[in-house]
Amino acid sequence: MRWQRALLALLKERKDHSIALAIDTSNRPERPMLIQNIVKLFEKLRPDTLLVQADFKIRDVSPVGVATIQYFKHGKSSYTEVLEWAAAQKIDTLFYITDVTGYFYEELQVDYEVFWLVPDDYMPRVPFGKPIRVA
């Protein structure tokens, strides 16, 4: 329950920030209800959140309340396109639900906050930003 309070506090503290929620859709997660509950939390607290669904490319960007999440089975994931999209959209804080096994161009400049929401018991090292285990 600690991660729920932490996420709730982060969203409340950033009430004046532009935020986005990205989901790595390269594999079906072990806990799909957990992902749905996180999306519902964003929908309730920040209905203005854009939900970005991506694997090796962005598949969909839509308001968090209307999106239907679609997962793929190929296992390839790249964070580059989502990180570039967030910079172009002037997102202040990006929350990214992923197992952190994807890749990105190392030359990429990330000048905004990134929180990696990891729905797994294993917490890998993140390349930048802050990891939050949501399992």
mmCIF file with all atom_site columns, C-alpha atoms in Angstrom, residues 8-77:
data_model
loop_
_atom_site.group_PDB
_atom_site.id
_atom_site.type_symbol
_atom_site.label_atom_id
_atom_site.label_alt_id
_atom_site.label_comp_id
_atom_site.label_asym_id
_atom_site.label_entity_id
_atom_site.label_seq_id
_atom_site.pdbx_PDB_ins_code
_atom_site.Cartn_x
_atom_site.Cartn_y
_atom_site.Cartn_z
_atom_site.occupancy
_atom_site.B_iso_or_equiv
_atom_site.pdbx_formal_charge
_atom_site.auth_seq_id
_atom_site.auth_comp_id
_atom_site.auth_asym_id
_atom_site.auth_atom_id
_atom_site.pdbx_PDB_model_num
ATOM 1  C CA . LEU A 1 8  ? -1.254  9.733   -4.840  1.00 0.00 ? 8  LEU A CA 1
ATOM 2  C CA . ALA A 1 9  ? 1.098   12.268  -3.225  1.00 0.00 ? 9  ALA A CA 1
ATOM 3  C CA . LEU A 1 10 ? 3.056   12.712  -6.465  1.00 0.00 ? 10 LEU A CA 1
ATOM 4  C CA . LEU A 1 11 ? -0.126  13.425  -8.412  1.00 0.00 ? 11 LEU A CA 1
ATOM 5  C CA . LYS A 1 12 ? -1.405  15.895  -5.811  1.00 0.00 ? 12 LYS A CA 1
ATOM 6  C CA . GLU A 1 13 ? 1.961   17.690  -5.625  1.00 0.00 ? 13 GLU A CA 1
ATOM 7  C CA . ARG A 1 14 ? 1.943   18.076  -9.400  1.00 0.00 ? 14 ARG A CA 1
ATOM 8  C CA . LYS A 1 15 ? -1.575  19.416  -9.762  1.00 0.00 ? 15 LYS A CA 1
ATOM 9  C CA . ASP A 1 16 ? -0.283  22.372  -11.805 1.00 0.00 ? 16 ASP A CA 1
ATOM 10 C CA . HIS A 1 17 ? 2.063   20.281  -13.966 1.00 0.00 ? 17 HIS A CA 1
ATOM 11 C CA . SER A 1 18 ? 1.316   18.828  -17.364 1.00 0.00 ? 18 SER A CA 1
ATOM 12 C CA . ILE A 1 19 ? 1.545   15.068  -16.944 1.00 0.00 ? 19 ILE A CA 1
ATOM 13 C CA . ALA A 1 20 ? 1.294   12.002  -19.134 1.00 0.00 ? 20 ALA A CA 1
ATOM 14 C CA . LEU A 1 21 ? 1.004   8.308   -18.392 1.00 0.00 ? 21 LEU A CA 1
ATOM 15 C CA . ALA A 1 22 ? 2.760   5.903   -20.761 1.00 0.00 ? 22 ALA A CA 1
ATOM 16 C CA . ILE A 1 23 ? 2.236   2.151   -20.865 1.00 0.00 ? 23 ILE A CA 1
ATOM 17 C CA . ASP A 1 24 ? 4.684   -0.330  -22.358 1.00 0.00 ? 24 ASP A CA 1
ATOM 18 C CA . THR A 1 25 ? 2.394   -2.519  -24.453 1.00 0.00 ? 25 THR A CA 1
ATOM 19 C CA . SER A 1 26 ? 5.081   -4.834  -25.873 1.00 0.00 ? 26 SER A CA 1
ATOM 20 C CA . ASN A 1 27 ? 3.918   -7.754  -23.694 1.00 0.00 ? 27 ASN A CA 1
ATOM 21 C CA . ARG A 1 28 ? 0.781   -8.561  -21.763 1.00 0.00 ? 28 ARG A CA 1
ATOM 22 C CA . PRO A 1 29 ? 1.555   -7.811  -18.099 1.00 0.00 ? 29 PRO A CA 1
ATOM 23 C CA . GLU A 1 30 ? 1.293   -10.432 -15.377 1.00 0.00 ? 30 GLU A CA 1
ATOM 24 C CA . ARG A 1 31 ? -1.049  -8.136  -13.462 1.00 0.00 ? 31 ARG A CA 1
ATOM 25 C CA . PRO A 1 32 ? -3.402  -6.440  -15.959 1.00 0.00 ? 32 PRO A CA 1
ATOM 26 C CA . MET A 1 33 ? -5.849  -5.400  -13.211 1.00 0.00 ? 33 MET A CA 1
ATOM 27 C CA . LEU A 1 34 ? -3.034  -3.552  -11.454 1.00 0.00 ? 34 LEU A CA 1
ATOM 28 C CA . ILE A 1 35 ? -2.371  -1.569  -14.642 1.00 0.00 ? 35 ILE A CA 1
ATOM 29 C CA . GLN A 1 36 ? -6.106  -0.841  -15.033 1.00 0.00 ? 36 GLN A CA 1
ATOM 30 C CA . ASN A 1 37 ? -6.270  0.388   -11.425 1.00 0.00 ? 37 ASN A CA 1
ATOM 31 C CA . ILE A 1 38 ? -3.341  2.743   -11.984 1.00 0.00 ? 38 ILE A CA 1
ATOM 32 C CA . VAL A 1 39 ? -5.039  4.108   -15.113 1.00 0.00 ? 39 VAL A CA 1
ATOM 33 C CA . LYS A 1 40 ? -8.279  4.583   -13.140 1.00 0.00 ? 40 LYS A CA 1
ATOM 34 C CA . LEU A 1 41 ? -6.385  6.456   -10.412 1.00 0.00 ? 41 LEU A CA 1
ATOM 35 C CA . PHE A 1 42 ? -5.008  8.872   -13.017 1.00 0.00 ? 42 PHE A CA 1
ATOM 36 C CA . GLU A 1 43 ? -8.469  9.169   -14.582 1.00 0.00 ? 43 GLU A CA 1
ATOM 37 C CA . LYS A 1 44 ? -10.030 10.063  -11.243 1.00 0.00 ? 44 LYS A CA 1
ATOM 38 C CA . LEU A 1 45 ? -7.337  12.442  -9.966  1.00 0.00 ? 45 LEU A CA 1
ATOM 39 C CA . ARG A 1 46 ? -6.083  13.885  -13.254 1.00 0.00 ? 46 ARG A CA 1
ATOM 40 C CA . PRO A 1 47 ? -8.681  13.433  -16.017 1.00 0.00 ? 47 PRO A CA 1
ATOM 41 C CA . ASP A 1 48 ? -6.583  15.751  -18.207 1.00 0.00 ? 48 ASP A CA 1
ATOM 42 C CA . THR A 1 49 ? -3.817  13.112  -18.363 1.00 0.00 ? 49 THR A CA 1
ATOM 43 C CA . LEU A 1 50 ? -2.884  11.801  -21.794 1.00 0.00 ? 50 LEU A CA 1
ATOM 44 C CA . LEU A 1 51 ? -2.368  8.048   -21.981 1.00 0.00 ? 51 LEU A CA 1
ATOM 45 C CA . VAL A 1 52 ? 0.408   6.977   -24.351 1.00 0.00 ? 52 VAL A CA 1
ATOM 46 C CA . GLN A 1 53 ? 0.463   3.344   -25.458 1.00 0.00 ? 53 GLN A CA 1
ATOM 47 C CA . ALA A 1 54 ? 3.766   2.314   -26.960 1.00 0.00 ? 54 ALA A CA 1
ATOM 48 C CA . ASP A 1 55 ? 6.028   -0.619  -27.638 1.00 0.00 ? 55 ASP A CA 1
ATOM 49 C CA . PHE A 1 56 ? 8.754   0.001   -30.241 1.00 0.00 ? 56 PHE A CA 1
ATOM 50 C CA . LYS A 1 57 ? 6.623   2.933   -31.449 1.00 0.00 ? 57 LYS A CA 1
ATOM 51 C CA . ILE A 1 58 ? 3.718   4.993   -30.180 1.00 0.00 ? 58 ILE A CA 1
ATOM 52 C CA . ARG A 1 59 ? 0.493   3.111   -30.926 1.00 0.00 ? 59 ARG A CA 1
ATOM 53 C CA . ASP A 1 60 ? -2.030  5.528   -29.422 1.00 0.00 ? 60 ASP A CA 1
ATOM 54 C CA . VAL A 1 61 ? -2.273  8.815   -27.547 1.00 0.00 ? 61 VAL A CA 1
ATOM 55 C CA . SER A 1 62 ? -5.659  9.562   -26.057 1.00 0.00 ? 62 SER A CA 1
ATOM 56 C CA . PRO A 1 63 ? -7.260  10.967  -22.914 1.00 0.00 ? 63 PRO A CA 1
ATOM 57 C CA . VAL A 1 64 ? -6.842  8.573   -20.009 1.00 0.00 ? 64 VAL A CA 1
ATOM 58 C CA . GLY A 1 65 ? -10.593 8.055   -19.600 1.00 0.00 ? 65 GLY A CA 1
ATOM 59 C CA . VAL A 1 66 ? -11.362 6.894   -23.133 1.00 0.00 ? 66 VAL A CA 1
ATOM 60 C CA . ALA A 1 67 ? -8.415  4.674   -24.011 1.00 0.00 ? 67 ALA A CA 1
ATOM 61 C CA . THR A 1 68 ? -8.672  0.920   -24.465 1.00 0.00 ? 68 THR A CA 1
ATOM 62 C CA . ILE A 1 69 ? -5.306  -0.669  -23.764 1.00 0.00 ? 69 ILE A CA 1
ATOM 63 C CA . GLN A 1 70 ? -4.075  -3.111  -26.383 1.00 0.00 ? 70 GLN A CA 1
ATOM 64 C CA . TYR A 1 71 ? -1.054  -5.323  -25.701 1.00 0.00 ? 71 TYR A CA 1
ATOM 65 C CA . PHE A 1 72 ? 1.230   -6.989  -28.242 1.00 0.00 ? 72 PHE A CA 1
ATOM 66 C CA . LYS A 1 73 ? 3.316   -10.164 -27.965 1.00 0.00 ? 73 LYS A CA 1
ATOM 67 C CA . HIS A 1 74 ? 6.586   -9.315  -29.675 1.00 0.00 ? 74 HIS A CA 1
ATOM 68 C CA . GLY A 1 75 ? 8.443   -8.156  -26.550 1.00 0.00 ? 75 GLY A CA 1
ATOM 69 C CA . LYS A 1 76 ? 10.300  -5.276  -28.243 1.00 0.00 ? 76 LYS A CA 1
ATOM 70 C CA . SER A 1 77 ? 10.151  -1.982  -26.424 1.00 0.00 ? 77 SER A CA 1
#
